[in-house]
PDB file of C-alpha atoms and ligand atoms in Angstrom:
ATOM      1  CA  UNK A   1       0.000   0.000   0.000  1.00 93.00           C
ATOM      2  CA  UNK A   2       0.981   3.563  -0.616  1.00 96.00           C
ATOM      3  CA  UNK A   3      -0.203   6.144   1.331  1.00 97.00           C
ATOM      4  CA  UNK A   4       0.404  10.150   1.018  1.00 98.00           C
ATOM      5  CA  UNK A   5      -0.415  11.624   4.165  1.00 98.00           C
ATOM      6  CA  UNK A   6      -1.298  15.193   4.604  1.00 98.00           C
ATOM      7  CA  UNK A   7       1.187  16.563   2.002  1.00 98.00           C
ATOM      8  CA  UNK A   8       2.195  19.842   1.515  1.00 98.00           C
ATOM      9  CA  UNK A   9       4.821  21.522  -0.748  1.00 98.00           C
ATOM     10  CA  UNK A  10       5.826  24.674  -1.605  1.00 98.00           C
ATOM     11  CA  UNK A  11       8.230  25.603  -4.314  1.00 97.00           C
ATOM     12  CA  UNK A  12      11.018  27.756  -3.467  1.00 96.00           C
ATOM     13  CA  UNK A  13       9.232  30.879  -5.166  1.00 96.00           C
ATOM     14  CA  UNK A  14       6.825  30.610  -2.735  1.00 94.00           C
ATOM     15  CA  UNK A  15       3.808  28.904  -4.498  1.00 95.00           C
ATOM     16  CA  UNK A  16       2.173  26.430  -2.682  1.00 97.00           C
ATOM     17  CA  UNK A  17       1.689  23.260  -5.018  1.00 98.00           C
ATOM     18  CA  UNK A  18       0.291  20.800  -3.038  1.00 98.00           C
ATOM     19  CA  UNK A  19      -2.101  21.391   0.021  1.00 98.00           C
ATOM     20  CA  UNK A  20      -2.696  18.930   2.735  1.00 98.00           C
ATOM     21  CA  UNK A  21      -2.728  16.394   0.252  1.00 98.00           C
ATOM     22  CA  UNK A  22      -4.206  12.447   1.253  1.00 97.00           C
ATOM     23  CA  UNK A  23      -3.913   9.682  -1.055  1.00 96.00           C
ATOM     24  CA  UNK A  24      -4.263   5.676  -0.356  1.00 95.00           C
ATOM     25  CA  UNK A  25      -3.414   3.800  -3.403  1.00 93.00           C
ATOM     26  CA  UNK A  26      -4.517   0.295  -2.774  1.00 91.00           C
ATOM     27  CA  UNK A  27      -2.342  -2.213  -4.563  1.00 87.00           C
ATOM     28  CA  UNK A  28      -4.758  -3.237  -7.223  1.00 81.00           C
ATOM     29  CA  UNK A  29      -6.646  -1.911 -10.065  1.00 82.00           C
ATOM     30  CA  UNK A  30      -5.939   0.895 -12.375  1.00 94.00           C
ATOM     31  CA  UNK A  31      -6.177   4.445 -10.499  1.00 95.00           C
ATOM     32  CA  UNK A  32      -6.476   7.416 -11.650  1.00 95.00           C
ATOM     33  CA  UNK A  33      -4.898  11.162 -10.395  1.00 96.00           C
ATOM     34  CA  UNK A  34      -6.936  13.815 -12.383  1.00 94.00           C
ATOM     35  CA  UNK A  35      -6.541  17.375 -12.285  1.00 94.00           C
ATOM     36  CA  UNK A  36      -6.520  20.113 -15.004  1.00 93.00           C
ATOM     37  CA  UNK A  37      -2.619  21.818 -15.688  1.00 93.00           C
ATOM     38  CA  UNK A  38      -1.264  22.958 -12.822  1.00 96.00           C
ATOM     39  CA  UNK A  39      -3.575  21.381 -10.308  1.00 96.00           C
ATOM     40  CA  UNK A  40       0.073  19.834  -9.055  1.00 97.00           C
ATOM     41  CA  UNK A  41      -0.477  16.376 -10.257  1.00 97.00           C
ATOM     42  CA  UNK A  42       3.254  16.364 -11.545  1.00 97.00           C
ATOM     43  CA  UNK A  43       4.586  17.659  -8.034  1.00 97.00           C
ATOM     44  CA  UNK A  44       3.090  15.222  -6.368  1.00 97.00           C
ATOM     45  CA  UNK A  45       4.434  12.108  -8.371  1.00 96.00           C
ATOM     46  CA  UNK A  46       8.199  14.139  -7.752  1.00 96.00           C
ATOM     47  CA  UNK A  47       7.420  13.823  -4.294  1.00 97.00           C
ATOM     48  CA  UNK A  48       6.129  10.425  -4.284  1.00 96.00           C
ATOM     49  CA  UNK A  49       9.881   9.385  -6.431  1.00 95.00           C
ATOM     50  CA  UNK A  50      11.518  11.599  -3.995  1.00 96.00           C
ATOM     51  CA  UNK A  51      13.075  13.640  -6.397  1.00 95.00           C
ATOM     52  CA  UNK A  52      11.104  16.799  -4.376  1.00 96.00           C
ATOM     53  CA  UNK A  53      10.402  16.694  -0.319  1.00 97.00           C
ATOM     54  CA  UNK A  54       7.281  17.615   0.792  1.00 98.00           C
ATOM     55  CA  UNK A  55       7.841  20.330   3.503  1.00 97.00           C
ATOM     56  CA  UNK A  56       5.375  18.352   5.158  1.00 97.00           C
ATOM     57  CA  UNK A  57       3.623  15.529   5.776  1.00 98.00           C
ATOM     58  CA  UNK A  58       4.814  11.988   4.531  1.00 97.00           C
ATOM     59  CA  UNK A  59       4.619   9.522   2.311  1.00 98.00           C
ATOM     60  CA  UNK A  60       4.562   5.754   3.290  1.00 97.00           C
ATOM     61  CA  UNK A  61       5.301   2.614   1.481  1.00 96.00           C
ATOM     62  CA  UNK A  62       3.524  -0.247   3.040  1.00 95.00           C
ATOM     63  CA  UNK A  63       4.088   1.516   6.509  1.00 95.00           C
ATOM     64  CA  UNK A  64       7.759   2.475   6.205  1.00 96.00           C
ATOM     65  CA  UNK A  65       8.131   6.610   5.670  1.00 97.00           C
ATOM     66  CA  UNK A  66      10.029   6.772   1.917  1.00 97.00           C
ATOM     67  CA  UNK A  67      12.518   9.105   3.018  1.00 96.00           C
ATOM     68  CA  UNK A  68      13.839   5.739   5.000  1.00 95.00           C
ATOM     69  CA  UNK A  69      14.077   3.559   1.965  1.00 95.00           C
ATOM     70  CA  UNK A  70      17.400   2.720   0.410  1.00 94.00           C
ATOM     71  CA  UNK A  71      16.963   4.749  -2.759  1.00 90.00           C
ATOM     72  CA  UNK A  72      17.108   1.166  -4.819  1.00 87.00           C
ATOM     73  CA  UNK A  73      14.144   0.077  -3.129  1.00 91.00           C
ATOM     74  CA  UNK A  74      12.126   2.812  -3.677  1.00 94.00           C
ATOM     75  CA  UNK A  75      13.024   2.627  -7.414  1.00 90.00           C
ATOM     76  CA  UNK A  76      12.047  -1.256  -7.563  1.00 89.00           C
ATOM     77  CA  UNK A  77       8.585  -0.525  -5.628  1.00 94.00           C
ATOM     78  CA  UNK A  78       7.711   2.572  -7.365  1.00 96.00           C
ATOM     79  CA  UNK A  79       8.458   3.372 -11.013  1.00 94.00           C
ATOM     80  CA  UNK A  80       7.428   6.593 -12.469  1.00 95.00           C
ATOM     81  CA  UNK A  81       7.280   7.069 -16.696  1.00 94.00           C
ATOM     82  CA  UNK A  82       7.245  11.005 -16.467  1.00 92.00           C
ATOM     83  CA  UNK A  83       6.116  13.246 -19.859  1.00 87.00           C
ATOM     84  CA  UNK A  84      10.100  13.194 -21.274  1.00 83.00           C
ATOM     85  CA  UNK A  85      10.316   9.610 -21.731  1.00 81.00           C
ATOM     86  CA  UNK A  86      13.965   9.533 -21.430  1.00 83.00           C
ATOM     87  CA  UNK A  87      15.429   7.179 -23.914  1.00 88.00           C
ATOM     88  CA  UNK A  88      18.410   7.767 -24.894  1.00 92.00           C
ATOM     89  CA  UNK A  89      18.895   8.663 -28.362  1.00 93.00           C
ATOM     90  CA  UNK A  90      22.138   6.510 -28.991  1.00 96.00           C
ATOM     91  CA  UNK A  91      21.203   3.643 -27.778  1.00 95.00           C
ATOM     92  CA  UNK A  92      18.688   1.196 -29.140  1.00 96.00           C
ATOM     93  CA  UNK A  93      15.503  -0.016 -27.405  1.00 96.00           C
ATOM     94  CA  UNK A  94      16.905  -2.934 -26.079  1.00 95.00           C
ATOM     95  CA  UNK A  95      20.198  -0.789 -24.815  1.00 94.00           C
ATOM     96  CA  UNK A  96      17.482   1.546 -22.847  1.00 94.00           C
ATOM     97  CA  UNK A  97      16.061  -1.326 -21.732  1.00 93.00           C
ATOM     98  CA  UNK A  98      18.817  -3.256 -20.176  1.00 94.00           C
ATOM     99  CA  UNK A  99      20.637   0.131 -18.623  1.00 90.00           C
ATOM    100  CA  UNK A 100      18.761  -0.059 -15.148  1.00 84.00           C
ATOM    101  CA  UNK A 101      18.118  -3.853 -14.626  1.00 86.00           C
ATOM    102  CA  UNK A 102      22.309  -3.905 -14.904  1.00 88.00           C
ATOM    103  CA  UNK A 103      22.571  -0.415 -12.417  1.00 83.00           C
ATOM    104  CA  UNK A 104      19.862  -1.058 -10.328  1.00 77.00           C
ATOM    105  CA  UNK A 105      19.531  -4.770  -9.461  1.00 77.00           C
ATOM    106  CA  UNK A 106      23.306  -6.200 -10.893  1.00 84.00           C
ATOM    107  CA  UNK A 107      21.933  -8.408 -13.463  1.00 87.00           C
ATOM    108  CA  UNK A 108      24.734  -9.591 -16.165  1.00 91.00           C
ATOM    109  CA  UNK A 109      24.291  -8.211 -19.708  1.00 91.00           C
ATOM    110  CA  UNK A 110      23.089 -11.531 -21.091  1.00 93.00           C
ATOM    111  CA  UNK A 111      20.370 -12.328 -18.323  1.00 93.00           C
ATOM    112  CA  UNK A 112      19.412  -8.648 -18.840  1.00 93.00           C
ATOM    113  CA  UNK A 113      19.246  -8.764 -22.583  1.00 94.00           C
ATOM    114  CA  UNK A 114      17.149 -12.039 -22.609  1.00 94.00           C
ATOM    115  CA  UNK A 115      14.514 -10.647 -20.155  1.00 92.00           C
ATOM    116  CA  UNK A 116      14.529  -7.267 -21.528  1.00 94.00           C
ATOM    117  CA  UNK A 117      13.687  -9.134 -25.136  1.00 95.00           C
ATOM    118  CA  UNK A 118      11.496 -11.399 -23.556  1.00 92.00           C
ATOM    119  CA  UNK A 119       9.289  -8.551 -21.916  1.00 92.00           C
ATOM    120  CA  UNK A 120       8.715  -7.128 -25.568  1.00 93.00           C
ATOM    121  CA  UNK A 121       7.876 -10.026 -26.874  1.00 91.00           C
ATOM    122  CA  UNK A 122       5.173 -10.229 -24.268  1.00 87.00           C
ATOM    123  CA  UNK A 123       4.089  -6.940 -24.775  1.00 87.00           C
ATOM    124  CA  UNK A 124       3.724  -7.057 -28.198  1.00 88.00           C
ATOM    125  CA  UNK A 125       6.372  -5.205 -29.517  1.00 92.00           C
ATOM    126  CA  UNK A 126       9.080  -7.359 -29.810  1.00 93.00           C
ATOM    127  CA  UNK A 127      10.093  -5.522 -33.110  1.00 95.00           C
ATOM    128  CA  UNK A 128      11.194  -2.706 -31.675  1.00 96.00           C
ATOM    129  CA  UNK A 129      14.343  -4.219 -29.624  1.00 96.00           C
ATOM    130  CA  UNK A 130      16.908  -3.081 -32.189  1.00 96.00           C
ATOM    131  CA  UNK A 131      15.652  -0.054 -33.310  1.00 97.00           C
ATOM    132  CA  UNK A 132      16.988   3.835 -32.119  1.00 96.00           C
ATOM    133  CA  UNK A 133      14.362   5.789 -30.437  1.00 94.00           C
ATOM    134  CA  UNK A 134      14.284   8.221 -33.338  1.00 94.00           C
ATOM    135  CA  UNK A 135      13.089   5.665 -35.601  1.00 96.00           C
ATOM    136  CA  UNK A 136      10.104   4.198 -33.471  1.00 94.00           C
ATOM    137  CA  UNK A 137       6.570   6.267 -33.200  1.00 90.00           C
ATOM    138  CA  UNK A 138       5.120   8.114 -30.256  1.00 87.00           C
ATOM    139  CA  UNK A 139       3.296   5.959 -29.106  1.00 87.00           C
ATOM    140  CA  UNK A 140       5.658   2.973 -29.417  1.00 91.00           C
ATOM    141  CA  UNK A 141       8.271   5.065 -27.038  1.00 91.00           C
ATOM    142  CA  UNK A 142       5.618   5.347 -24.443  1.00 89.00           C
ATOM    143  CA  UNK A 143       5.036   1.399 -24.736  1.00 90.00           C
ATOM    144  CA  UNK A 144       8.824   1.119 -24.472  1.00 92.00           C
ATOM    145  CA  UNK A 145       9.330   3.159 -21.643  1.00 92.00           C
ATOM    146  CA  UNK A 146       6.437   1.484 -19.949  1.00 91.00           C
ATOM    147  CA  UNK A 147       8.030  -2.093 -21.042  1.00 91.00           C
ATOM    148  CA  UNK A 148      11.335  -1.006 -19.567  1.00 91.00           C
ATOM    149  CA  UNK A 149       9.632   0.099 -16.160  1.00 91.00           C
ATOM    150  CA  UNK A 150       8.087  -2.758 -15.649  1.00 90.00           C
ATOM    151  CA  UNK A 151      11.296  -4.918 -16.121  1.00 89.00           C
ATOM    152  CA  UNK A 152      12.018  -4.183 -12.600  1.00 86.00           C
ATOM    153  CA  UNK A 153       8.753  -5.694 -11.958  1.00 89.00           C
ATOM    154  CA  UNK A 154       7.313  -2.489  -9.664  1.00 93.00           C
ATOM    155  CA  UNK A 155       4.453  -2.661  -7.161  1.00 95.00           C
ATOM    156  CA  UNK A 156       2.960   1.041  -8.569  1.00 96.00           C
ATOM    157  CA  UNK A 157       4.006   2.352 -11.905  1.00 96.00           C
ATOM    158  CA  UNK A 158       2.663   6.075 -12.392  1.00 96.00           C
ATOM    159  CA  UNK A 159       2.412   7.602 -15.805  1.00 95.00           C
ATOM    160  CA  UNK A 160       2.577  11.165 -15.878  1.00 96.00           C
ATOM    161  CA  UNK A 161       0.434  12.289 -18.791  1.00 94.00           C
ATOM    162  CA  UNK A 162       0.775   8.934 -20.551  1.00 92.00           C
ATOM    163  CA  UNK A 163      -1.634   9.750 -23.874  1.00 91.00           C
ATOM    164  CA  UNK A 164      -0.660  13.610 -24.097  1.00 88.00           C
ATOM    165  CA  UNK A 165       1.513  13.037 -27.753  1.00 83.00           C
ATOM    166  CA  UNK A 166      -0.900  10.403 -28.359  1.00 86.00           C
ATOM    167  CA  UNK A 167      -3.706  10.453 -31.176  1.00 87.00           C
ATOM    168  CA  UNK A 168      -7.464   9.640 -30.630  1.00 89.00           C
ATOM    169  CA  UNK A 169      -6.741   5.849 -32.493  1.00 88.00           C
ATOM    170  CA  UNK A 170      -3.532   5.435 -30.339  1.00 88.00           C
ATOM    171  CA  UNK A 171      -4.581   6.689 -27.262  1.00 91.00           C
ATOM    172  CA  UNK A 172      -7.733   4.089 -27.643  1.00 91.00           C
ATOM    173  CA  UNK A 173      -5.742   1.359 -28.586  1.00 89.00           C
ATOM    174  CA  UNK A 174      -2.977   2.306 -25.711  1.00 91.00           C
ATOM    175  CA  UNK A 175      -5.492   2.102 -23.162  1.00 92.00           C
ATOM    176  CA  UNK A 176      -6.609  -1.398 -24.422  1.00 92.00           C
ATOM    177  CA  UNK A 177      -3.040  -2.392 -24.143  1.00 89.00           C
ATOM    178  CA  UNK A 178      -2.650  -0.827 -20.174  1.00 91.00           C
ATOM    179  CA  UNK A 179      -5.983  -2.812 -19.781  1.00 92.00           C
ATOM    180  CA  UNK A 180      -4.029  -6.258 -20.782  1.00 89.00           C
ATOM    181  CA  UNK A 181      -1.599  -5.432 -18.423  1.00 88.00           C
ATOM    182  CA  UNK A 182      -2.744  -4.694 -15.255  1.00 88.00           C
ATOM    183  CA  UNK A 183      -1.924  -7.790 -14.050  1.00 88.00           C
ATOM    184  CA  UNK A 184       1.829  -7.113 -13.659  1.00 87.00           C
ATOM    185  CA  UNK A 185       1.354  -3.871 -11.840  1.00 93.00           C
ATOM    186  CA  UNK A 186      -1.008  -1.067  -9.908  1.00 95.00           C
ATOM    187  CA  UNK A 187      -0.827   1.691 -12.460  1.00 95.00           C
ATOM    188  CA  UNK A 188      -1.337   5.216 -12.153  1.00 96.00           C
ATOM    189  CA  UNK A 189      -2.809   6.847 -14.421  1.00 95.00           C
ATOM    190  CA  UNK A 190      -1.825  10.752 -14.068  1.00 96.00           C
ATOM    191  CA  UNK A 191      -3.621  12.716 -16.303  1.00 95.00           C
ATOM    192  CA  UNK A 192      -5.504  16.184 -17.349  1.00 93.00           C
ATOM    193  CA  UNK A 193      -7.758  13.758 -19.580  1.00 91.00           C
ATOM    194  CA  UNK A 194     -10.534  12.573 -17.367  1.00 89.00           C
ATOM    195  CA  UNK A 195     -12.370  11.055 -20.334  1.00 88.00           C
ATOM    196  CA  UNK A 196      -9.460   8.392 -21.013  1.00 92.00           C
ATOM    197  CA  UNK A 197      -8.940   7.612 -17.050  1.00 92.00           C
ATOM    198  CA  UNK A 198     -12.958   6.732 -16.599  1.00 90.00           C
ATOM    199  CA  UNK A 199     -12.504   4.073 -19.587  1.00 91.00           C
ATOM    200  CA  UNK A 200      -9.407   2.508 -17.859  1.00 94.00           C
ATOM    201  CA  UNK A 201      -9.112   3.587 -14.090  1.00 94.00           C
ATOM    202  CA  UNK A 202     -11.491   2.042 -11.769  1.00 92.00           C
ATOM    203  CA  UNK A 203     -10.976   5.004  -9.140  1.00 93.00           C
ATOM    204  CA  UNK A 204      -9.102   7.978  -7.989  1.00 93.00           C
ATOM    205  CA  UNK A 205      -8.111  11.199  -6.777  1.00 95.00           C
ATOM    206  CA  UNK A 206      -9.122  14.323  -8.082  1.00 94.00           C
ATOM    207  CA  UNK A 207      -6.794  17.313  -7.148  1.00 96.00           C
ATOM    208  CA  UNK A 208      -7.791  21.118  -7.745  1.00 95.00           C
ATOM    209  CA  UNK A 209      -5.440  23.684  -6.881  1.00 96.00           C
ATOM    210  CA  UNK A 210      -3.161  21.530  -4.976  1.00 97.00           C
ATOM    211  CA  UNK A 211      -6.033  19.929  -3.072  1.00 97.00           C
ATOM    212  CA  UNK A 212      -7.636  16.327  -3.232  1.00 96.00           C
ATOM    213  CA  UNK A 213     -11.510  17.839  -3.871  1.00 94.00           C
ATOM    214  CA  UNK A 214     -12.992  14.208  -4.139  1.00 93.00           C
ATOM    215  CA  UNK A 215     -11.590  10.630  -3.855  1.00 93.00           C
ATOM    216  CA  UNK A 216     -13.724   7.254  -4.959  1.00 92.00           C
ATOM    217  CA  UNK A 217     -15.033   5.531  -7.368  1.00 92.00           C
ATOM    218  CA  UNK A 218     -14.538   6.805 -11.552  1.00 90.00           C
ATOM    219  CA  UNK A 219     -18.042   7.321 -12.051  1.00 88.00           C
ATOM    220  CA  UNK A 220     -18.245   9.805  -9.165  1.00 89.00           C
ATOM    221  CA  UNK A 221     -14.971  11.790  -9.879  1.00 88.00           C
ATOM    222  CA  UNK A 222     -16.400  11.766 -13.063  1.00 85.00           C
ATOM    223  CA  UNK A 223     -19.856  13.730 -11.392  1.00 84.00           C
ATOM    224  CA  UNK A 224     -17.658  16.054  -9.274  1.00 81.00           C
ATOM    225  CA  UNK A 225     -16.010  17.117 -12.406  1.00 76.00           C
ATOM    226  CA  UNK A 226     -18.878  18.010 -14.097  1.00 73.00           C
ATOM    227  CA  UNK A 227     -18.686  15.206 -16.788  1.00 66.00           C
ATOM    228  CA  UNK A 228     -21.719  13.320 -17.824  1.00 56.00           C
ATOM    229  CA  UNK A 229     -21.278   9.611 -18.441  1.00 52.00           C
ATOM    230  CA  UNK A 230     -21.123   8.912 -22.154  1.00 51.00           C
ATOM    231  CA  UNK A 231     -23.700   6.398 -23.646  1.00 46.00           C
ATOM    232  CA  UNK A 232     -21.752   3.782 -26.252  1.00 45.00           C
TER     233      UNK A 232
HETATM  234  N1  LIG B 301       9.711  24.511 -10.704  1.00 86.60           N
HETATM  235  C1  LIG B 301       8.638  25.212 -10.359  1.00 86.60           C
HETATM  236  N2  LIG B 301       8.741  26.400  -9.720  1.00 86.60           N
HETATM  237  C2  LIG B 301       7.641  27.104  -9.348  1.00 86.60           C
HETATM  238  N3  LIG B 301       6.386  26.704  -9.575  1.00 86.60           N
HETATM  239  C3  LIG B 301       6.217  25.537 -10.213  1.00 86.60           C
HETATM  240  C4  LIG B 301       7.323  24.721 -10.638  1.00 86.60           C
HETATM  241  N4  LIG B 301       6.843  23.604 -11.234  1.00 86.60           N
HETATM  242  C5  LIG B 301       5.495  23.710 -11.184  1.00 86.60           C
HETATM  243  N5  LIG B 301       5.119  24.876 -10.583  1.00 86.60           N
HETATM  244  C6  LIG B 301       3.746  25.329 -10.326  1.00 86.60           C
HETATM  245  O1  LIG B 301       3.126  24.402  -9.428  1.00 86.60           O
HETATM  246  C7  LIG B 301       1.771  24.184  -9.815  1.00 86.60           C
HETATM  247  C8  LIG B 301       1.560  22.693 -10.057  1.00 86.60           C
HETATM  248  O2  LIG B 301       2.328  22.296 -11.157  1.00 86.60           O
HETATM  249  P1  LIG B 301       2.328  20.799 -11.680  1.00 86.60           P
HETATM  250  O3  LIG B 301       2.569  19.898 -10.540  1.00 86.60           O
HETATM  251  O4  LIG B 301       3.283  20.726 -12.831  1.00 86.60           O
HETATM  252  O5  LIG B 301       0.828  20.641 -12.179  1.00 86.60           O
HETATM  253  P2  LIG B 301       0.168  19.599 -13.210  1.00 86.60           P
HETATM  254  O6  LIG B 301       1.123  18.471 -13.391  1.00 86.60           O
HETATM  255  O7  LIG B 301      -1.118  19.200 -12.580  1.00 86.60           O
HETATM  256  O8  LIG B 301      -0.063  20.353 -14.477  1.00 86.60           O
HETATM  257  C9  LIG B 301       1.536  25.042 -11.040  1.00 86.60           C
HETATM  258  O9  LIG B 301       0.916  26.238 -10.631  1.00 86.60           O
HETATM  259  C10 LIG B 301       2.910  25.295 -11.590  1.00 86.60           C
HETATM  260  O10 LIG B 301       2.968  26.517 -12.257  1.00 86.60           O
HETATM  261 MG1  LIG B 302       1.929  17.664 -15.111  1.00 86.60          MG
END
């Protein structure tokens, strides 16, 4: 379970990004963190990777306060796909791939290579292992990075804005695929687009102005935000 408890940050300019903020993420599910820009959404998954501390408050990984955990256990537990994917240019898919399964947990190149291959191929997009990021799509760099995240087989992996250089056909089809995978892993879905998170996310958090305004079920976040459910 992790739990953000009565969260506050400020940045150093003064403006106050997140408010008191309270979110239990049960470890199940697809969840959703809605908010329209600048509600602090992105702040608050910094704080939760502890690349920002909260100047109070804390946030707690099954019990233990974050700010205790070696920093390679917080990275196994929790991985976070923010809007800058991160691949690196000069290397190939399966290069990205491999990097933090060799860093982060010591694997040998070969073991990392075969799971890192084997993970595509399980995804679906086995094709892409020896290709350069700047010859795959949009859309296949945010399966990537997703694919390579989930090589370190996290409890929670948070997408920050995962459809936002998606199209309407991609974005559809990308949600299908999250769907088909939420078996491996409690996603996150952080996002401005409320509409995508009701067809995937089961509940959530809605944040306005650095504040958690509602918490529950989809269909209700969906209510509070003034959305009427879609007949199909
Ligand atoms: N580095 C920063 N310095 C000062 N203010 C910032 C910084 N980053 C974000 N903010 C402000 O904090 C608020 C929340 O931003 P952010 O977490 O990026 O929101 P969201 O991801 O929901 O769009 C916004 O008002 C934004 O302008
Ligand atoms: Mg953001």
């Amino acid at each position: 379970m992790l739990e953000v408890r009565d969260v506050s940050f400020s940045y150093p300019d003064g403006h106050a990004a997140l408010r008191g903020v309270n979110i239990t993420f049960p470890k199940e599910h697809i969840l959703g963190i809605l908010g329209k820009s600048g509600s602090g959404k992105t702040t608050l998954l910094k704080c939760i990777g502890r690349f920002l501390m909260p100047q109070s408050g804390r946030i707690e990984l099954e019990g233990r306060d974050i700010r205790e955990l070696p920093r390679r256990e917080l990275r196994r537990s929790i991985g976070i796909v923010f809007q800058q994917l991160y691949l690196f240019p000069h290397l190939t898919v399966l290069e990205n791939m491999t990097l933090a399964p060799r860093k982060v947990m010591k694997k040998d190149a070969h073991e990392a290579e075969r799971e890192a291959r084997q993970t595509l191929e399980k995804l679906g997009i086995g094709e892409l292992a020896d290709k350069y990021p700047a010859q795959i799509s949009g859309g296949q760099a945010q399966r990537t990075a997703i694919a390579r995240s989930l090589l370190l087989k996290p409890d929670y992996l948070l997408l920050d804005e995962p459809t936002a250089a998606l199209d309407v056909d991609t974005t559809r089809e990308f949600g299908q695929w999250l769907l088909d995978l939420k078996a491996e892993t409690t996603f996150v879905i952080v996002t401005h687009d409320i509409l995508f998170a009701s067809k995937i996310a089961s509940s959530g958090a809605l944040l306005t102005g650095g504040e958690v305004t509602h918490t529950g079920p989809m269909r209700e976040i969906l209510e509070t935000a003034g959305y009427v459910e879609e007949e199909e």
